[in-house]
Coordinates of C-alpha atoms in Angstrom, one line a residue:
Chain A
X773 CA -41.3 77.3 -1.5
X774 CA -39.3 74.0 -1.1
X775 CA -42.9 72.0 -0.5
X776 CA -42.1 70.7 -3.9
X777 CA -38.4 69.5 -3.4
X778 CA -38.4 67.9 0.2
X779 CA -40.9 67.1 2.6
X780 CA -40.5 68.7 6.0
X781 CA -41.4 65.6 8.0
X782 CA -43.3 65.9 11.3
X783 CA -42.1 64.7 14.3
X784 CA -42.5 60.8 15.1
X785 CA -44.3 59.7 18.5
X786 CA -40.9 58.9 19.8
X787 CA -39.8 62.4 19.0
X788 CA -35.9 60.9 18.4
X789 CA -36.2 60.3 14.8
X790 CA -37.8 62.6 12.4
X791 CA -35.4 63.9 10.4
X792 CA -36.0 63.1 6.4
X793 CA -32.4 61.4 6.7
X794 CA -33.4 59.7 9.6
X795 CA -36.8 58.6 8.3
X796 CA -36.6 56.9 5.1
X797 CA -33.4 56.2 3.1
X798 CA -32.5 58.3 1.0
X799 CA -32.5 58.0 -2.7
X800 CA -29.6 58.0 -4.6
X801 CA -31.5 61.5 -6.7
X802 CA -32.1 63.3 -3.3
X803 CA -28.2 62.6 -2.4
X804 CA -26.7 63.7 -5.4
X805 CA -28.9 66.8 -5.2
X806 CA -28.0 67.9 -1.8
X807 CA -24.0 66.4 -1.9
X808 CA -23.0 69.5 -4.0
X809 CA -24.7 72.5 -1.6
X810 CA -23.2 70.0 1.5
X811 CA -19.7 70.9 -0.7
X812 CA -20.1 74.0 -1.1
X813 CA -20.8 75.2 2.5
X814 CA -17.8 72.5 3.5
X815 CA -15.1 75.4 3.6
X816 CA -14.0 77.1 6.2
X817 CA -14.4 80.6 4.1
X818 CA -17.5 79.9 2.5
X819 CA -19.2 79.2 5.8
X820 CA -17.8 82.4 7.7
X821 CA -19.1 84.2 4.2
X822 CA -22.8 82.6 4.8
X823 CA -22.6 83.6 8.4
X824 CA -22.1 87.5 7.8
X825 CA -23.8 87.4 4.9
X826 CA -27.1 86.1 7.3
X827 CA -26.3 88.3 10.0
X828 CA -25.5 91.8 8.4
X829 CA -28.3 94.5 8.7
X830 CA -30.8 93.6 6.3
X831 CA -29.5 90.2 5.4
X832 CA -27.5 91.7 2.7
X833 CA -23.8 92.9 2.3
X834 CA -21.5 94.3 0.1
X835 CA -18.6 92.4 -0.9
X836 CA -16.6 95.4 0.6
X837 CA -17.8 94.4 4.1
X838 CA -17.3 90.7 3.7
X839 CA -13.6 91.0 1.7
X840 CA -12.8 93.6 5.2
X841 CA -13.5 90.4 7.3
X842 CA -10.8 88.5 5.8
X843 CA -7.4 88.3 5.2
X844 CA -7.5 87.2 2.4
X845 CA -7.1 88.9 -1.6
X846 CA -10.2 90.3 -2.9
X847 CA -10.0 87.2 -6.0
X848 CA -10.4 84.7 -3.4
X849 CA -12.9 86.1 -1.8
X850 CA -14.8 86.9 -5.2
X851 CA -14.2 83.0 -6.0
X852 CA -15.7 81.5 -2.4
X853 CA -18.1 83.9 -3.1
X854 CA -19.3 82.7 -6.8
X855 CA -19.1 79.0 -5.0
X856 CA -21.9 79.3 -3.1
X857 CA -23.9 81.3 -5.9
X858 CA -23.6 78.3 -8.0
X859 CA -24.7 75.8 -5.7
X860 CA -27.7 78.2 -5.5
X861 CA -26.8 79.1 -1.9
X862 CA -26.4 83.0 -2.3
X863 CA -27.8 85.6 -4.4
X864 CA -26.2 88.8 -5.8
X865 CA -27.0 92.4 -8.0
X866 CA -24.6 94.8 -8.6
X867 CA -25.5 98.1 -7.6
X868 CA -23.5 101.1 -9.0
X869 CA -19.8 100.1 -7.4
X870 CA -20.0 97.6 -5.4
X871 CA -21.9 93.9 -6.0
X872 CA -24.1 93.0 -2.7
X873 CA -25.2 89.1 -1.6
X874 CA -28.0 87.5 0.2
X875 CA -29.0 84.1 1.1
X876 CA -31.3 82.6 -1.0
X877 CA -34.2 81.7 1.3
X878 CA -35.2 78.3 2.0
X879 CA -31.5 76.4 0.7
X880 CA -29.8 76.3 4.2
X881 CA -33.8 75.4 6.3
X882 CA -33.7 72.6 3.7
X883 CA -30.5 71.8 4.3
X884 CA -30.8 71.7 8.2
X885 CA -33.8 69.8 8.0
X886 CA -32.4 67.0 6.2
X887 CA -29.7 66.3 8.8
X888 CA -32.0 67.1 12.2
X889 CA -35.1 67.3 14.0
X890 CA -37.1 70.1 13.7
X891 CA -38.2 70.1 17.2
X892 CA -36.2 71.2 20.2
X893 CA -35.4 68.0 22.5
Chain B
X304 CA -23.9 66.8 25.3
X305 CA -22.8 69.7 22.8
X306 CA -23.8 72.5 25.1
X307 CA -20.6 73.3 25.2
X308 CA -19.6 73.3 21.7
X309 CA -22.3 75.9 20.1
X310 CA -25.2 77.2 21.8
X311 CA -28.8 76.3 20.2
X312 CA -30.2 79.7 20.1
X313 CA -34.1 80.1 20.6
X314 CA -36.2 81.9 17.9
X315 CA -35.6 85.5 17.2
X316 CA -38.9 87.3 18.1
X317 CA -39.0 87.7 14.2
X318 CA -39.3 84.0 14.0
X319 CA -36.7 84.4 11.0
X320 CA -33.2 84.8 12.4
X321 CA -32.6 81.9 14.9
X322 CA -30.0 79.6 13.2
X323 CA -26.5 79.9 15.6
X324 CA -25.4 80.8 11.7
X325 CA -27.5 83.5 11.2
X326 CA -27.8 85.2 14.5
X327 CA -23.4 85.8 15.1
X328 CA -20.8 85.6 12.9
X329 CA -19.1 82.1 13.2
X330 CA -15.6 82.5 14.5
X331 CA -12.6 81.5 12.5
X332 CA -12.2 78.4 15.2
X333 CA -16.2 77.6 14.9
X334 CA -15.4 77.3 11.2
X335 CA -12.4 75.4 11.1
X336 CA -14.1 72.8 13.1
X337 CA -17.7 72.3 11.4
X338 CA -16.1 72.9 7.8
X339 CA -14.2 69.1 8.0
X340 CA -18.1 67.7 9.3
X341 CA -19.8 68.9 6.0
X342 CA -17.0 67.6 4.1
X343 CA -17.5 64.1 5.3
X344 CA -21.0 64.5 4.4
X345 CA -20.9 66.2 1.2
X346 CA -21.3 63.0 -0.8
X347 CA -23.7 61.0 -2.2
X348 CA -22.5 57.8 -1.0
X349 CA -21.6 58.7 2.1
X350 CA -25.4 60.7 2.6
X351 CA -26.8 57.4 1.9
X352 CA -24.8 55.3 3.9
X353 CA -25.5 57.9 6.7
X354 CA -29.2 57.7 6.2
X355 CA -29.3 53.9 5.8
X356 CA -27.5 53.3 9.2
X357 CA -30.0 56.0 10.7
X358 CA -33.1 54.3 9.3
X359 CA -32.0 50.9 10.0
X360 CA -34.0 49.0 13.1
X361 CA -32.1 50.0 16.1
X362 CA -30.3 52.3 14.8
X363 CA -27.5 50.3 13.6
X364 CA -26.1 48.7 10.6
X365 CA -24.4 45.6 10.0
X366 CA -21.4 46.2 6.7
X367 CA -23.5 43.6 5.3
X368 CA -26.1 45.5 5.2
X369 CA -24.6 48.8 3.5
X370 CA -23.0 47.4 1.2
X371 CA -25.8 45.2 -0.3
X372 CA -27.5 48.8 -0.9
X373 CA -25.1 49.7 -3.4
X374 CA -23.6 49.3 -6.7
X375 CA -20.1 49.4 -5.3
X376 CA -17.4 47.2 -4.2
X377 CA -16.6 46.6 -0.3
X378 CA -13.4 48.4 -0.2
X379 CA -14.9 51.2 -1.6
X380 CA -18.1 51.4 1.0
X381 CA -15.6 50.8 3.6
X382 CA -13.2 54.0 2.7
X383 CA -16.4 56.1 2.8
X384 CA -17.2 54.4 6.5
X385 CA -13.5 55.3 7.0
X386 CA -14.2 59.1 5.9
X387 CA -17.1 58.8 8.3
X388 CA -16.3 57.4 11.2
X389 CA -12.7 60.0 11.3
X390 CA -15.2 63.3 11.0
X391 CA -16.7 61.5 14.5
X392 CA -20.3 60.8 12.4
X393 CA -20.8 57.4 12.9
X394 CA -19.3 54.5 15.4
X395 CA -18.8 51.1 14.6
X396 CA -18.3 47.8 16.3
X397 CA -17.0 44.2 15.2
X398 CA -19.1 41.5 16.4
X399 CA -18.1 38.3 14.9
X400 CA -17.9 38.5 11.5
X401 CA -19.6 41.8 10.8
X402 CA -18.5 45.7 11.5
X403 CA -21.6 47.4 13.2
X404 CA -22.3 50.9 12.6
X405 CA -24.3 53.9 14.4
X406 CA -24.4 57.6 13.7
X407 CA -22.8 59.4 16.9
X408 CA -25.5 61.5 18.7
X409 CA -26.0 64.8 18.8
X410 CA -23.3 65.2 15.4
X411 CA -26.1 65.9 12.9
X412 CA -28.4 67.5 15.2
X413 CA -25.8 69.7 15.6
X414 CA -24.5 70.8 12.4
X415 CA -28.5 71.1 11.5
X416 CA -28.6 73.3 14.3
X417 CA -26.3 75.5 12.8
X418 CA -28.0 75.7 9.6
X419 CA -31.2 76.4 10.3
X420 CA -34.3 77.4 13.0
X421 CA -35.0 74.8 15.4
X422 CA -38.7 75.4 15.2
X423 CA -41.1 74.7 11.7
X424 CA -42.4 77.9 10.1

C-alpha cells in the first residue's frame, strides 16, 4: 500500500547504509510530506496515545480507555487525539457512545523506514 | 550502544506487532525523551540537511556543502544545525575554515526502531 509513495530500499552490500534518508538525498517534496506526520508524533501525549492505541486488544481502543491513561481533561485528550488523525496517523468511527481509534496501517512502517535500516545489524 | 536505552524487540510470531511502540505502552519517561528527537526532525530543512550529511561521501559534510543545497541564508542553515546537533542527531567538527558534520550513530536507527518492525514484510 505505500509502494506508490516511498520505496522500501533494500539493503546495500555494506549493510550500514540503506535507509531511503541515508541513500539518496531527499527532495524537498518528500520532506515537506513526511515533516508534518514527524510533528505530529513529536509530543510527548500523542506518542503515548499511538503506543496504546497499537498495543490494546485488537489494535483498537475507545477513547475511554486512552482518556483513563492520562491525567489529563478529556478536551485535551480529544485534541492530541484529532492531531494525529489529521496527519493521517490514526483512524476513528463512532460506535453508539463511545468513538474508538486505530492506526492507520502502513504511516508509522513508512515512517521508520525513512529514518533506519530495515535489517537487524 | 542503545541497548540500554530501549530494547529492539524481535518479530511477534504474527510478524505484525514488533515495533518497541506497538508491542508495550511507552512510559511517560520513554516519551518525554524520544518526543524532543522527533521534534528536531520534524522539518523539512532540517530532514534534508539530515539526509544530505548521511548521503554525503564518508559520511560527513562540510557547512559548505549544506548550505550550497539550499535556497537559504547561512545563519539560517546554521540555527537548524544548532536544533540538530542539541537533540544529539548530528556531531560536528571545525577543521580550518569549515564546520564538519556527521549524524550520531545509532540516533535514527533508534527512533526507527521505535516506529516500526525491524524486518521487511
Amino acid at each position: 500500500m505505500s509502494k506508490q509513495q516511498l520505496p522500501i530500499v533494500n539493503p546495500a552490500d555494506d549493510g550500514a547504509c540503506c535507509a531511503p534518508l541515508a541513500f539518496e538525498p531527499l527532495s524537498e517534496a518528500e520532506a515537506a510530506e513526511l515533516a508534518p506526520l514527524f510533528k505530529a508524533i513529536a509530543d510527548p501525549v500523542r506518542l503515548r496515545l499511538l503506543s496504546l492505541i497499537a498495543c490494546h486488544e485488537g489494535g483498537e481502543a475507545c477513547v475511554c480507555d486512552l482518556t483513563a491513561a492520562f491525567d489529563l481533561t478529556a478536551p485535551t485528550i480529544s485534541h492530541h487525539l484529532k492531531v494525529l488523525k489529521q496527519a493521517g496517523l490514526i483512524g476513528s468511527e463512532r460506535r453508539g457512545t463511545w468513538v474508538y481509534y486505530w492506526l492507520n496501517p502502513g504511516v508509522l512502517d513508512r515512517l521508520s523506514a525513512i529514518l533506519g535500516p530495515r535489517v537487524t545489524a
